[in-house]
PDB file of C-alpha atoms in Angstrom:
ATOM      1  CA  UNK A1416     101.539 112.689  95.472  1.00 42.00           C
ATOM      2  CA  UNK A1417      99.458 111.219  98.272  1.00 44.00           C
ATOM      3  CA  UNK A1418     100.471 107.803  99.475  1.00 44.00           C
ATOM      4  CA  UNK A1419      98.880 106.038 102.412  1.00 45.00           C
ATOM      5  CA  UNK A1420      98.619 102.666 104.075  1.00 46.00           C
ATOM      6  CA  UNK A1421      95.563 100.690 103.068  1.00 44.00           C
ATOM      7  CA  UNK A1422      94.384 100.661 106.680  1.00 45.00           C
ATOM      8  CA  UNK A1423      92.461 103.695 107.840  1.00 46.00           C
ATOM      9  CA  UNK A1424      93.277 103.130 111.507  1.00 51.00           C
ATOM     10  CA  UNK A1425      90.650 103.699 114.187  1.00 52.00           C
ATOM     11  CA  UNK A1426      88.336 105.864 112.061  1.00 55.00           C
ATOM     12  CA  UNK A1427      84.660 105.061 112.591  1.00 62.00           C
ATOM     13  CA  UNK A1428      81.296 106.215 111.279  1.00 70.00           C
ATOM     14  CA  UNK A1429      81.290 109.563 109.498  1.00 77.00           C
ATOM     15  CA  UNK A1430      85.026 109.942 110.002  1.00 78.00           C
ATOM     16  CA  UNK A1431      85.687 106.594 108.319  1.00 74.00           C
ATOM     17  CA  UNK A1432      83.371 107.478 105.432  1.00 78.00           C
ATOM     18  CA  UNK A1433      85.188 110.790 104.968  1.00 81.00           C
ATOM     19  CA  UNK A1434      88.551 109.010 104.903  1.00 76.00           C
ATOM     20  CA  UNK A1435      87.298 106.412 102.423  1.00 76.00           C
ATOM     21  CA  UNK A1436      85.814 109.101 100.187  1.00 79.00           C
ATOM     22  CA  UNK A1437      89.072 111.056 100.227  1.00 79.00           C
ATOM     23  CA  UNK A1438      91.006 107.933  99.248  1.00 78.00           C
ATOM     24  CA  UNK A1439      88.718 106.382  96.680  1.00 84.00           C
ATOM     25  CA  UNK A1440      86.272 108.853  95.123  1.00 78.00           C
ATOM     26  CA  UNK A1441      86.586 110.052  91.557  1.00 81.00           C
ATOM     27  CA  UNK A1442      88.850 107.270  90.322  1.00 84.00           C
ATOM     28  CA  UNK A1443      91.897 109.112  91.652  1.00 89.00           C
ATOM     29  CA  UNK A1444      93.661 106.165  93.269  1.00 93.00           C
ATOM     30  CA  UNK A1445      94.367 102.456  93.209  1.00 95.00           C
ATOM     31  CA  UNK A1446      95.803  99.944  95.658  1.00 95.00           C
ATOM     32  CA  UNK A1447      99.013  98.132  94.817  1.00 96.00           C
ATOM     33  CA  UNK A1448     102.195  96.719  96.328  1.00 94.00           C
ATOM     34  CA  UNK A1449     104.457  99.669  97.106  1.00 95.00           C
ATOM     35  CA  UNK A1450     105.945  99.798 100.626  1.00 93.00           C
ATOM     36  CA  UNK A1451     103.136  97.377 101.458  1.00 92.00           C
ATOM     37  CA  UNK A1452      99.578  97.238 100.095  1.00 91.00           C
ATOM     38  CA  UNK A1453      99.195 100.992  99.631  1.00 93.00           C
ATOM     39  CA  UNK A1454      96.750 103.475  98.166  1.00 92.00           C
ATOM     40  CA  UNK A1455      98.517 105.335  95.371  1.00 94.00           C
ATOM     41  CA  UNK A1456      97.610 108.168  93.003  1.00 93.00           C
ATOM     42  CA  UNK A1457      96.364 106.706  89.734  1.00 95.00           C
ATOM     43  CA  UNK A1458      99.041 108.708  87.890  1.00 95.00           C
ATOM     44  CA  UNK A1459     101.625 106.357  89.412  1.00 96.00           C
ATOM     45  CA  UNK A1460     100.211 103.265  87.666  1.00 97.00           C
ATOM     46  CA  UNK A1461     102.905 103.354  84.921  1.00 97.00           C
ATOM     47  CA  UNK A1462     105.704 103.565  87.523  1.00 97.00           C
ATOM     48  CA  UNK A1463     104.914 100.073  88.799  1.00 98.00           C
ATOM     49  CA  UNK A1464     105.281  98.392  85.415  1.00 98.00           C
ATOM     50  CA  UNK A1465     108.653  97.032  86.595  1.00 97.00           C
ATOM     51  CA  UNK A1466     106.976  95.266  89.510  1.00 97.00           C
ATOM     52  CA  UNK A1467     104.141  93.864  87.413  1.00 96.00           C
ATOM     53  CA  UNK A1468     106.706  92.447  84.983  1.00 96.00           C
ATOM     54  CA  UNK A1469     108.650  90.897  87.870  1.00 95.00           C
ATOM     55  CA  UNK A1470     105.498  89.259  89.240  1.00 92.00           C
ATOM     56  CA  UNK A1471     104.597  87.871  85.816  1.00 91.00           C
ATOM     57  CA  UNK A1472     108.091  86.411  85.480  1.00 90.00           C
ATOM     58  CA  UNK A1473     107.464  84.073  88.431  1.00 82.00           C
ATOM     59  CA  UNK A1474     103.921  82.973  87.687  1.00 64.00           C
ATOM     60  CA  UNK A1475     103.240  80.154  90.138  1.00 66.00           C
ATOM     61  CA  UNK A1476     103.838  81.780  93.532  1.00 60.00           C
ATOM     62  CA  UNK A1477     103.905  78.293  95.084  1.00 63.00           C
ATOM     63  CA  UNK A1478     100.227  77.924  94.177  1.00 66.00           C
ATOM     64  CA  UNK A1479      99.530  76.268  90.841  1.00 70.00           C
ATOM     65  CA  UNK A1480      96.180  77.228  89.361  1.00 71.00           C
ATOM     66  CA  UNK A1481      94.011  74.724  87.490  1.00 69.00           C
ATOM     67  CA  UNK A1482      93.870  75.182  83.737  1.00 74.00           C
ATOM     68  CA  UNK A1483      91.523  78.027  82.867  1.00 79.00           C
ATOM     69  CA  UNK A1484      91.227  79.306  86.452  1.00 79.00           C
ATOM     70  CA  UNK A1485      93.005  82.599  85.799  1.00 83.00           C
ATOM     71  CA  UNK A1486      90.986  83.288  82.649  1.00 88.00           C
ATOM     72  CA  UNK A1487      87.807  82.542  84.610  1.00 88.00           C
ATOM     73  CA  UNK A1488      88.556  85.440  86.970  1.00 88.00           C
ATOM     74  CA  UNK A1489      88.959  87.849  84.056  1.00 92.00           C
ATOM     75  CA  UNK A1490      85.825  86.548  82.333  1.00 93.00           C
ATOM     76  CA  UNK A1491      83.760  86.842  85.528  1.00 91.00           C
ATOM     77  CA  UNK A1492      84.799  90.452  86.110  1.00 93.00           C
ATOM     78  CA  UNK A1493      84.142  91.302  82.480  1.00 94.00           C
ATOM     79  CA  UNK A1494      80.656  89.786  82.661  1.00 94.00           C
ATOM     80  CA  UNK A1495      79.565  90.838  86.162  1.00 91.00           C
ATOM     81  CA  UNK A1496      81.458  94.073  86.786  1.00 92.00           C
ATOM     82  CA  UNK A1497      83.401  94.905  89.983  1.00 91.00           C
ATOM     83  CA  UNK A1498      83.293  92.223  92.692  1.00 88.00           C
ATOM     84  CA  UNK A1499      84.334  92.393  96.320  1.00 82.00           C
ATOM     85  CA  UNK A1500      85.970  89.892  98.645  1.00 69.00           C
ATOM     86  CA  UNK A1501      82.654  88.095  99.101  1.00 63.00           C
ATOM     87  CA  UNK A1502      83.211  86.843  95.539  1.00 54.00           C
ATOM     88  CA  UNK A1503      80.063  88.400  94.155  1.00 51.00           C
ATOM     89  CA  UNK A1504      76.796  86.555  94.668  1.00 45.00           C
ATOM     90  CA  UNK A1505      77.183  84.003  97.441  1.00 45.00           C
ATOM     91  CA  UNK A1506      76.351  80.424  96.439  1.00 43.00           C
ATOM     92  CA  UNK A1507      73.969  78.441  98.609  1.00 43.00           C
ATOM     93  CA  UNK A1508      75.427  76.796 100.576  1.00 47.00           C
ATOM     94  CA  UNK A1509      78.454  79.123 100.887  1.00 52.00           C
ATOM     95  CA  UNK A1510      81.745  78.032  99.373  1.00 49.00           C
ATOM     96  CA  UNK A1511      83.968  76.033 101.736  1.00 47.00           C
ATOM     97  CA  UNK A1512      86.825  78.110 103.119  1.00 49.00           C
ATOM     98  CA  UNK A1513      89.430  76.270 101.043  1.00 46.00           C
ATOM     99  CA  UNK A1514      87.576  77.099  97.805  1.00 50.00           C
ATOM    100  CA  UNK A1515      87.094  80.732  98.822  1.00 57.00           C
ATOM    101  CA  UNK A1516      90.827  80.982  99.505  1.00 64.00           C
ATOM    102  CA  UNK A1517      91.613  79.503  96.080  1.00 68.00           C
ATOM    103  CA  UNK A1518      89.281  81.982  94.365  1.00 72.00           C
ATOM    104  CA  UNK A1519      90.873  84.923  96.169  1.00 78.00           C
ATOM    105  CA  UNK A1520      94.348  83.691  95.185  1.00 81.00           C
ATOM    106  CA  UNK A1521      93.311  83.883  91.546  1.00 85.00           C
ATOM    107  CA  UNK A1522      92.140  87.466  91.959  1.00 88.00           C
ATOM    108  CA  UNK A1523      95.227  88.456  93.901  1.00 88.00           C
ATOM    109  CA  UNK A1524      97.442  87.032  91.184  1.00 89.00           C
ATOM    110  CA  UNK A1525      95.529  88.970  88.535  1.00 92.00           C
ATOM    111  CA  UNK A1526      95.942  92.086  90.695  1.00 94.00           C
ATOM    112  CA  UNK A1527      99.711  91.549  90.958  1.00 93.00           C
ATOM    113  CA  UNK A1528      99.962  91.034  87.197  1.00 94.00           C
ATOM    114  CA  UNK A1529      98.017  94.238  86.529  1.00 96.00           C
ATOM    115  CA  UNK A1530      95.009  92.808  84.694  1.00 95.00           C
ATOM    116  CA  UNK A1531      92.857  93.385  87.769  1.00 95.00           C
ATOM    117  CA  UNK A1532      92.958  96.426  90.030  1.00 96.00           C
ATOM    118  CA  UNK A1533      91.591  97.481  93.400  1.00 94.00           C
ATOM    119  CA  UNK A1534      90.137 100.989  93.271  1.00 86.00           C
ATOM    120  CA  UNK A1535      87.928 100.724  96.360  1.00 88.00           C
ATOM    121  CA  UNK A1536      87.571  98.920  99.671  1.00 86.00           C
ATOM    122  CA  UNK A1537      84.293  98.136 101.364  1.00 80.00           C
ATOM    123  CA  UNK A1538      85.298  97.872 104.975  1.00 75.00           C
ATOM    124  CA  UNK A1539      88.442  95.751 104.809  1.00 78.00           C
ATOM    125  CA  UNK A1540      87.460  93.948 101.598  1.00 84.00           C
ATOM    126  CA  UNK A1541      89.043  94.815  98.293  1.00 89.00           C
ATOM    127  CA  UNK A1542      86.759  95.555  95.365  1.00 91.00           C
ATOM    128  CA  UNK A1543      88.270  94.043  92.224  1.00 93.00           C
ATOM    129  CA  UNK A1544      87.748  95.372  88.715  1.00 95.00           C
ATOM    130  CA  UNK A1545      89.439  95.055  85.350  1.00 96.00           C
ATOM    131  CA  UNK A1546      92.314  97.491  84.975  1.00 97.00           C
ATOM    132  CA  UNK A1547      91.203  98.207  81.409  1.00 96.00           C
ATOM    133  CA  UNK A1548      87.906  99.497  82.800  1.00 95.00           C
ATOM    134  CA  UNK A1549      89.055 101.231  85.992  1.00 95.00           C
ATOM    135  CA  UNK A1550      92.393 102.854  85.106  1.00 96.00           C
ATOM    136  CA  UNK A1551      92.284 105.922  82.808  1.00 95.00           C
ATOM    137  CA  UNK A1552      93.477 105.123  79.295  1.00 95.00           C
ATOM    138  CA  UNK A1553      96.164 107.820  79.443  1.00 96.00           C
ATOM    139  CA  UNK A1554      98.075 105.948  82.165  1.00 96.00           C
ATOM    140  CA  UNK A1555      97.038 102.348  81.434  1.00 96.00           C
ATOM    141  CA  UNK A1556     100.312 101.145  79.980  1.00 96.00           C
ATOM    142  CA  UNK A1557     103.556  99.374  80.812  1.00 96.00           C
ATOM    143  CA  UNK A1558     105.620 101.460  78.391  1.00 96.00           C
ATOM    144  CA  UNK A1559     108.269 102.587  80.892  1.00 97.00           C
ATOM    145  CA  UNK A1560     111.317 100.350  81.132  1.00 97.00           C
ATOM    146  CA  UNK A1561     112.497  99.152  84.535  1.00 98.00           C
ATOM    147  CA  UNK A1562     115.156 101.832  84.879  1.00 98.00           C
ATOM    148  CA  UNK A1563     112.715 104.671  84.222  1.00 98.00           C
ATOM    149  CA  UNK A1564     110.174 103.204  86.657  1.00 98.00           C
ATOM    150  CA  UNK A1565     112.827 103.002  89.358  1.00 98.00           C
ATOM    151  CA  UNK A1566     114.180 106.478  88.640  1.00 98.00           C
ATOM    152  CA  UNK A1567     110.739 108.018  89.036  1.00 97.00           C
ATOM    153  CA  UNK A1568     109.957 106.064  92.208  1.00 98.00           C
ATOM    154  CA  UNK A1569     113.274 107.036  93.809  1.00 97.00           C
ATOM    155  CA  UNK A1570     112.614 110.682  92.941  1.00 97.00           C
ATOM    156  CA  UNK A1571     109.085 110.512  94.379  1.00 96.00           C
ATOM    157  CA  UNK A1572     110.316 108.806  97.545  1.00 96.00           C
ATOM    158  CA  UNK A1573     112.944 111.497  98.071  1.00 96.00           C
ATOM    159  CA  UNK A1574     110.391 114.253  97.541  1.00 94.00           C
ATOM    160  CA  UNK A1575     107.969 112.635  99.981  1.00 94.00           C
ATOM    161  CA  UNK A1576     110.557 112.045 102.705  1.00 94.00           C
ATOM    162  CA  UNK A1577     112.393 115.339 102.257  1.00 94.00           C
ATOM    163  CA  UNK A1578     115.609 113.780 103.508  1.00 95.00           C
ATOM    164  CA  UNK A1579     116.555 110.158 104.050  1.00 95.00           C
ATOM    165  CA  UNK A1580     119.326 107.620 103.929  1.00 95.00           C
ATOM    166  CA  UNK A1581     119.818 105.188 101.068  1.00 95.00           C
ATOM    167  CA  UNK A1582     117.905 102.593 103.082  1.00 95.00           C
ATOM    168  CA  UNK A1583     115.051 104.990 103.898  1.00 96.00           C
ATOM    169  CA  UNK A1584     114.488 106.023 100.298  1.00 96.00           C
ATOM    170  CA  UNK A1585     114.840 102.519  98.855  1.00 97.00           C
ATOM    171  CA  UNK A1586     112.437 101.106 101.439  1.00 96.00           C
ATOM    172  CA  UNK A1587     109.762 103.706 100.685  1.00 96.00           C
ATOM    173  CA  UNK A1588     108.641 101.657  97.672  1.00 96.00           C
ATOM    174  CA  UNK A1589     110.431  98.442  98.737  1.00 96.00           C
ATOM    175  CA  UNK A1590     113.021  98.527  95.979  1.00 96.00           C
ATOM    176  CA  UNK A1591     116.371  96.788  96.309  1.00 96.00           C
ATOM    177  CA  UNK A1592     119.495  98.678  97.303  1.00 95.00           C
ATOM    178  CA  UNK A1593     121.178  97.870  93.999  1.00 97.00           C
ATOM    179  CA  UNK A1594     118.131  99.170  92.122  1.00 97.00           C
ATOM    180  CA  UNK A1595     118.359 102.414  94.080  1.00 97.00           C
ATOM    181  CA  UNK A1596     122.076 102.693  93.313  1.00 97.00           C
ATOM    182  CA  UNK A1597     121.466 102.210  89.594  1.00 97.00           C
ATOM    183  CA  UNK A1598     119.215 105.279  89.242  1.00 97.00           C
ATOM    184  CA  UNK A1599     119.845 107.692  92.112  1.00 96.00           C
ATOM    185  CA  UNK A1600     122.364 109.758  90.138  1.00 96.00           C
ATOM    186  CA  UNK A1601     119.645 110.562  87.569  1.00 96.00           C
ATOM    187  CA  UNK A1602     116.812 111.048  90.065  1.00 96.00           C
ATOM    188  CA  UNK A1603     117.434 114.696  90.909  1.00 95.00           C
ATOM    189  CA  UNK A1604     118.195 113.902  94.551  1.00 95.00           C
ATOM    190  CA  UNK A1605     121.179 115.653  96.115  1.00 94.00           C
ATOM    191  CA  UNK A1606     123.483 113.967  98.679  1.00 92.00           C
ATOM    192  CA  UNK A1607     123.702 115.770 102.022  1.00 92.00           C
ATOM    193  CA  UNK A1608     125.127 115.250 105.494  1.00 91.00           C
ATOM    194  CA  UNK A1609     122.835 115.451 108.505  1.00 92.00           C
ATOM    195  CA  UNK A1610     124.316 116.264 111.894  1.00 90.00           C
ATOM    196  CA  UNK A1611     123.973 113.299 114.215  1.00 90.00           C
ATOM    197  CA  UNK A1612     123.315 110.768 111.444  1.00 91.00           C
ATOM    198  CA  UNK A1613     125.840 107.968 111.105  1.00 88.00           C
ATOM    199  CA  UNK A1614     124.995 107.396 107.435  1.00 89.00           C
ATOM    200  CA  UNK A1615     124.978 109.857 104.529  1.00 87.00           C
ATOM    201  CA  UNK A1616     121.622 111.103 103.286  1.00 86.00           C
TER     202      UNK A1616
END
């Protein structure tokens, strides 16, 4: 599985376009909260069901939304198709910064909940679309329980790192130490000792 930071570093021009095409073309990936905001293989969508459920369980995020505001985001994307961080067609005059920030908060919340997904960036701006339209039907589900999500993510982190401490592997997808402990025995990872390391791996 390919996993990368959302930032493409100093790439410019043709190099940047090649990097973006490798990340985004063909509907092979999506951006979501893993170690940070990361580009992930679309096959990993089900593995983050545990995180989407956790986000939905604390709905306000210190920013209450007006009644109907969340539904408006979904309705706009359904009617207009994918929209970027410029919020689609710019009104004249442009929205004040405080209103633009509020609109982006609505989209970011929908992204965290899994109703909206980022499957492309234009420059640094996310392009938002409905998950039901952008994610292949075969993987568009939250069927895995939390334990199975965590087990798979721990296994993938171990495979990607090759060797790592408890902290290294848990931090790969930003899961809690106790979550790691609850599934590592069933993950297929094997404990080892590494010469010079103070902690077991």
